[in-house]
PDB file of C-alpha atoms in Angstrom:
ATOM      1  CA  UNK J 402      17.443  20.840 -14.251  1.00  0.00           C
ATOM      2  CA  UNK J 403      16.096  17.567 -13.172  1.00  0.00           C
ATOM      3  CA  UNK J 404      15.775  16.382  -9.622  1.00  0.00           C
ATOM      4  CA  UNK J 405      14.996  13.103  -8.188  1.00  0.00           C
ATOM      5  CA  UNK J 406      14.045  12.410  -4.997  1.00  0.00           C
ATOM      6  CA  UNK J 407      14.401   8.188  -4.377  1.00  0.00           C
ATOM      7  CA  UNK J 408      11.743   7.238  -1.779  1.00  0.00           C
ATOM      8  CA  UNK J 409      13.409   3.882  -1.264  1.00  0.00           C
ATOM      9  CA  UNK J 410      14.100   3.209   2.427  1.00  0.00           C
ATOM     10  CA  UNK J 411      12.195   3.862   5.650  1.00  0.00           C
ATOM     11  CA  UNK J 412       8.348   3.579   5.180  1.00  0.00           C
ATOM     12  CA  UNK J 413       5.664   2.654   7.614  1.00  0.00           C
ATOM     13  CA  UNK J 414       2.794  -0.374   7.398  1.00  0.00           C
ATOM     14  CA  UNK J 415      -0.737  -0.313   9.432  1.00  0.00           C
ATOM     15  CA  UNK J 416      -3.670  -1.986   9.502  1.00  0.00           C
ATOM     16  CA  UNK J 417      -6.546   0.580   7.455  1.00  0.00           C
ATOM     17  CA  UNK J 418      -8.559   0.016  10.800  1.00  0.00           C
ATOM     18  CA  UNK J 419     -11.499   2.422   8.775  1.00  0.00           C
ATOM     19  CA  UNK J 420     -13.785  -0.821   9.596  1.00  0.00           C
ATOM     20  CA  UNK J 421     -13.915  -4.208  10.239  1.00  0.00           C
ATOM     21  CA  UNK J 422     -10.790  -6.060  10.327  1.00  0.00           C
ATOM     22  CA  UNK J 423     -10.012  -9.991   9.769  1.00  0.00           C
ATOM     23  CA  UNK J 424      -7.027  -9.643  11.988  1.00  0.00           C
ATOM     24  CA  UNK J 425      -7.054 -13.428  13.987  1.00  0.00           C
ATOM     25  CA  UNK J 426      -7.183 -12.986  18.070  1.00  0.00           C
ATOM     26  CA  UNK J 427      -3.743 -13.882  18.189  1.00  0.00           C
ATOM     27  CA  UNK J 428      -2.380 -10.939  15.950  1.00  0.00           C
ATOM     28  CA  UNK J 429      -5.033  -8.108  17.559  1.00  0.00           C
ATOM     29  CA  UNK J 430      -2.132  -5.978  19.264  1.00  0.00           C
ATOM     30  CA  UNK J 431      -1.444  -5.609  15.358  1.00  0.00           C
ATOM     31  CA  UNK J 432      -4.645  -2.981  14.866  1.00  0.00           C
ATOM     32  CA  UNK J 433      -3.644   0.676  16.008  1.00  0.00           C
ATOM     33  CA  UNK J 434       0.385  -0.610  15.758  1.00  0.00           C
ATOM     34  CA  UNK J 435       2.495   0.469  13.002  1.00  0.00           C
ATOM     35  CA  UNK J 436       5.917  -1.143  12.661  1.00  0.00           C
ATOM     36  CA  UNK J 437       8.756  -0.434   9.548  1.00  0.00           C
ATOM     37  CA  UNK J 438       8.752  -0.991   6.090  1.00  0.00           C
ATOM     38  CA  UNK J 439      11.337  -1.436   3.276  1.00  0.00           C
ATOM     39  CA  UNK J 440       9.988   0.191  -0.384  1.00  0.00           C
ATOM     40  CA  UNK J 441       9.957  -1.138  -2.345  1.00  0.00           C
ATOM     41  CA  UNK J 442       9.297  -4.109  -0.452  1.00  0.00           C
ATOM     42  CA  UNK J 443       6.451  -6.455  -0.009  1.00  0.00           C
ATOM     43  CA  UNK J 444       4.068  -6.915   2.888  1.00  0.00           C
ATOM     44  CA  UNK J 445       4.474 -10.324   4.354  1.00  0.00           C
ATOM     45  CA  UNK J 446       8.040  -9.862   4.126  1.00  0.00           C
ATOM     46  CA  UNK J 447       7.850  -6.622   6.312  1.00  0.00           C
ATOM     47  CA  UNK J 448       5.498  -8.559   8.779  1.00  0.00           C
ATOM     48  CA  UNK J 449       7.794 -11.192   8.899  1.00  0.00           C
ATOM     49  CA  UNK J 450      10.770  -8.913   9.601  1.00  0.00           C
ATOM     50  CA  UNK J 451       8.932  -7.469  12.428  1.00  0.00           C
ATOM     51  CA  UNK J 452       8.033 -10.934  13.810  1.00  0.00           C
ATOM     52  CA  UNK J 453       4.494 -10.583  13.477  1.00  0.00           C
ATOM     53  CA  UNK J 454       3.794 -13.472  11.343  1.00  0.00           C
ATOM     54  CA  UNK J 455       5.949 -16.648  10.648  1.00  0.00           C
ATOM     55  CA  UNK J 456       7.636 -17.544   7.299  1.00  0.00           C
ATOM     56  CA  UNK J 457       4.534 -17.837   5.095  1.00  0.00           C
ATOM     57  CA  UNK J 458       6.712 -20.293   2.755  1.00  0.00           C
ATOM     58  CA  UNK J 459       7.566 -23.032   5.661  1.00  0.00           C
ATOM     59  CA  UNK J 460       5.145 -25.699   6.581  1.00  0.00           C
ATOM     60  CA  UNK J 461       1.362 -24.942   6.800  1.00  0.00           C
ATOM     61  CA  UNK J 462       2.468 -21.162   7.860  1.00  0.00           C
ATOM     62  CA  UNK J 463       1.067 -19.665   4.341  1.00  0.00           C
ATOM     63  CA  UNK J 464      -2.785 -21.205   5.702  1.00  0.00           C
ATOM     64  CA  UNK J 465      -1.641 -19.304   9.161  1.00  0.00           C
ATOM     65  CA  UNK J 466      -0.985 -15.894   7.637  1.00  0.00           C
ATOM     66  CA  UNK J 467      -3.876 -15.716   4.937  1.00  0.00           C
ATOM     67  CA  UNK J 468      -5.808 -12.970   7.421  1.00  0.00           C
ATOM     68  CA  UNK J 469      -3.364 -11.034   6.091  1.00  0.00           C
ATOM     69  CA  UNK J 470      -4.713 -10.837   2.360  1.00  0.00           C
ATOM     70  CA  UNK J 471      -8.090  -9.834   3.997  1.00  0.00           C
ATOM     71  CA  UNK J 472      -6.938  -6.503   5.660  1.00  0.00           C
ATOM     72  CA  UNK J 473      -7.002  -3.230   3.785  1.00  0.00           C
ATOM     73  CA  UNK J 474      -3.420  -1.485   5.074  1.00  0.00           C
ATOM     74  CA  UNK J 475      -2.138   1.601   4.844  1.00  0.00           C
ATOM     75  CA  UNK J 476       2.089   2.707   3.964  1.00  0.00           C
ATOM     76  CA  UNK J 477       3.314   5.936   4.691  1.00  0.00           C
ATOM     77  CA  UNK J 478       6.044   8.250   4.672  1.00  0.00           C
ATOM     78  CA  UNK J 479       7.203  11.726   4.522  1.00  0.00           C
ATOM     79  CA  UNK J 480       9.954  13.402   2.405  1.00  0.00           C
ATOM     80  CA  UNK J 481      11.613  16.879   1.501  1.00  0.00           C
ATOM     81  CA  UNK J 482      10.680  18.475  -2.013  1.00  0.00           C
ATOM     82  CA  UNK J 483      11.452  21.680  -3.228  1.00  0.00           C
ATOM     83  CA  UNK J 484       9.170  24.497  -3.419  1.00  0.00           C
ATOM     84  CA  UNK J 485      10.981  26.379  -6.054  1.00  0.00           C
ATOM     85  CA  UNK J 486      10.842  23.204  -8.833  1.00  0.00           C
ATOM     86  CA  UNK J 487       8.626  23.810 -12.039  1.00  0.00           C
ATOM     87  CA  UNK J 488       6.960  20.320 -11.629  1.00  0.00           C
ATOM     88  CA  UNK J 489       7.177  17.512  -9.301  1.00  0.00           C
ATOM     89  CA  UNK J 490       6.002  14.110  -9.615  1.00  0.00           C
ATOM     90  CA  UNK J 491       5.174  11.285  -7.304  1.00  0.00           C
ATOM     91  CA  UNK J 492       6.547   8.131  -9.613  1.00  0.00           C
ATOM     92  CA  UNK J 493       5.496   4.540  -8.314  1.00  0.00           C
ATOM     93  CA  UNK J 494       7.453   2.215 -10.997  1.00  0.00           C
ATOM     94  CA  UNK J 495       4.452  -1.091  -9.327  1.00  0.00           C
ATOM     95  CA  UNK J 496       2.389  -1.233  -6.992  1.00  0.00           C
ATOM     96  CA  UNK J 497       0.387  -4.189  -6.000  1.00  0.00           C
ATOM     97  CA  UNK J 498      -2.810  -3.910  -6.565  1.00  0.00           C
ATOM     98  CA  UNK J 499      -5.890  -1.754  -6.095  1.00  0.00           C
ATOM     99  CA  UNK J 500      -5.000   0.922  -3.890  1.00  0.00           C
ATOM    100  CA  UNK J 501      -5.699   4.591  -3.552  1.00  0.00           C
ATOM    101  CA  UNK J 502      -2.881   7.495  -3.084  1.00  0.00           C
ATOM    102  CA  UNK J 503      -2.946  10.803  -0.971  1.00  0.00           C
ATOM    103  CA  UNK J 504      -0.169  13.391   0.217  1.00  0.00           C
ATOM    104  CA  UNK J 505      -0.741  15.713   2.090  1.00  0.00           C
ATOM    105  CA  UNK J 506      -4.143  15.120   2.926  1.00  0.00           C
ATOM    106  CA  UNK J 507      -5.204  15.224  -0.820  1.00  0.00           C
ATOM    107  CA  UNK J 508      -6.000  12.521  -2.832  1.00  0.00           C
ATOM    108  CA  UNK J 509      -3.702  12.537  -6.156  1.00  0.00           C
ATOM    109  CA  UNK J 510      -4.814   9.201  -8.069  1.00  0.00           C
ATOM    110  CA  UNK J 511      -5.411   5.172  -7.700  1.00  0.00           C
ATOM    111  CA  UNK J 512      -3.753   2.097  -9.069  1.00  0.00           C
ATOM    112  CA  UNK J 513      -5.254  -1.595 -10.739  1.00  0.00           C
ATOM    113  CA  UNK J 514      -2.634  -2.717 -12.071  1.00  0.00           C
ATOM    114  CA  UNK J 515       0.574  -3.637 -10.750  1.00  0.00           C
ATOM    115  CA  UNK J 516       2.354  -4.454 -13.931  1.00  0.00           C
ATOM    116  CA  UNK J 517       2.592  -0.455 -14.889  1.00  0.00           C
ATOM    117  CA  UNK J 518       3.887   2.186 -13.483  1.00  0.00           C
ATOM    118  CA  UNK J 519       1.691   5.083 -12.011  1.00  0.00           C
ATOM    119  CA  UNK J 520       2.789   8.649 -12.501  1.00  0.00           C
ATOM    120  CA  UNK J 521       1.028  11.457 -10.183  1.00  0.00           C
ATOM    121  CA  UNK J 522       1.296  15.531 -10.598  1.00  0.00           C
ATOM    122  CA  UNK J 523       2.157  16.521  -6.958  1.00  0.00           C
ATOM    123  CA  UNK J 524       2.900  20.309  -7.659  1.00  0.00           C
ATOM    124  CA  UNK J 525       0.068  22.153  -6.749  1.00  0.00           C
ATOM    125  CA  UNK J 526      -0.080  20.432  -3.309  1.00  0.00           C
ATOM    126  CA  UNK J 527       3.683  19.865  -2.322  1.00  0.00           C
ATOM    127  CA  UNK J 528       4.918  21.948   0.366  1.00  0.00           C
ATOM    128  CA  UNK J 529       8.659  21.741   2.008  1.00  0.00           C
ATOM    129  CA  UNK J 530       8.133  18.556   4.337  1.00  0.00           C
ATOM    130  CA  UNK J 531       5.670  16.264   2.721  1.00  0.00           C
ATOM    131  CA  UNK J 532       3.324  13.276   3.718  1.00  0.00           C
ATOM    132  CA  UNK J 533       2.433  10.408   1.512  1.00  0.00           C
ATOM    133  CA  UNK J 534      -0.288   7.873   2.683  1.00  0.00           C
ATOM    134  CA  UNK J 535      -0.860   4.580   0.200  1.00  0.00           C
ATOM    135  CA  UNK J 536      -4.082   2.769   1.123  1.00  0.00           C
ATOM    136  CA  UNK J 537      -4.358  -0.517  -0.235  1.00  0.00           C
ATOM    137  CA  UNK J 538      -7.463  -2.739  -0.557  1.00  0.00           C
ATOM    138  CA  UNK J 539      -7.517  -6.337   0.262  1.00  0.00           C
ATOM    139  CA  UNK J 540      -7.309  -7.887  -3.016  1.00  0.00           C
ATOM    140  CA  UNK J 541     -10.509 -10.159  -1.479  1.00  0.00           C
ATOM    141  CA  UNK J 542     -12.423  -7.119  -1.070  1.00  0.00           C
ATOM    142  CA  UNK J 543     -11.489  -6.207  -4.612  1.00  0.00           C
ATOM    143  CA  UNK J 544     -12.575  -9.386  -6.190  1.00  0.00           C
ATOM    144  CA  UNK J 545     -15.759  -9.970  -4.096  1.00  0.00           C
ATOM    145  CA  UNK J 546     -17.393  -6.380  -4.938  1.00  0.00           C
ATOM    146  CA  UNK J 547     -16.726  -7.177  -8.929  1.00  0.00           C
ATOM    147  CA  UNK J 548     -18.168 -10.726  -8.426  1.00  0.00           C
ATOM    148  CA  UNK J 549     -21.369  -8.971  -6.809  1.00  0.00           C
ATOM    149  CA  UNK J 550     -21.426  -6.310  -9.418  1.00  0.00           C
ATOM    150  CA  UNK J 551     -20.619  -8.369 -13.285  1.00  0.00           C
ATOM    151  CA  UNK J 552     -21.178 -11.992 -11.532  1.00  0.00           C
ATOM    152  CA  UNK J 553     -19.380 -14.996 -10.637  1.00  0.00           C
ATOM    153  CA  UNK J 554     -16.663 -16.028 -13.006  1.00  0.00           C
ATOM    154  CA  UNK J 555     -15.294 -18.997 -13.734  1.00  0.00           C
ATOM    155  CA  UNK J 556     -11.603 -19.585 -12.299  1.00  0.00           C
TER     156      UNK J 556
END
């Protein structure tokens, strides 16, 4: 018998504070805080939501809020699986872009592509109360360590 598990809800955003971080002076009291997030969802919506950030879509806001494209962050949750199933999978059906997946401590695969979905065998690791941590890469990061490594490209 198949059972699904939907992880749609209650997640978590930070800052992946693992080194240097564009965050402006203004927005500081952002690194260390973690505040709620909707999955699926999208991150500038969440920030918004949590009044960090103003509506990146009114007036010269989206300018304002671009530090936010040069963070690395991190989304997390926890959920209940049970111990007694055959297989179980962690599904992600897109997620944008470049980012690399753990839970429980243990690192179960990486994404590059958000037009797919990503598929991850969780069964070896997957206890009763479970802890998934999503770390995504600023998608600046991504593109400036290509751009150092095959050259520039034209746009």
């Amino acid at each position: 018998m198949r059972t699904t598990v939907d992880l749609a809800g209650q997640w978590v955003w930070s800052v992946d504070v693992d080194g240097p971080t564009p965050v402006p002076d203004e927005a500081a009291p952002l690194v260390g805080a973690s505040f709620a997030a909707q999955g699926p969802g999208a991150l500038h919506a969440d920030l918004q939501t949590a009044g960090v950030i103003p509506d990146p879509l009114v007036d010269r806001n989206e300018e304002l809020v671009a530090w936010v494209s040069r963070c690395d962050w991190r989304l997390g949750r926890s959920f209940s699986a049970a111990r007694e199933a055959e297989r179980i999978e962690l599904v992600f059906d897109g997620i944008d872009t470049v980012a690399s997946v753990s839970v429980n401590g243990h690192s179960v695969g990486s994404t590059r592509n958000m037009h797919r979905s990503y598929r991850f065998d969780i069964t070896s690791i997957a206890t009763e109360e479970n802890a998934i941590d999503v770390r995504f890469t600023s998608p600046y990061t991504e593109a400036e360590h290509w751009e150092r490594v095959l050259g520039a490209r034209p746009s």
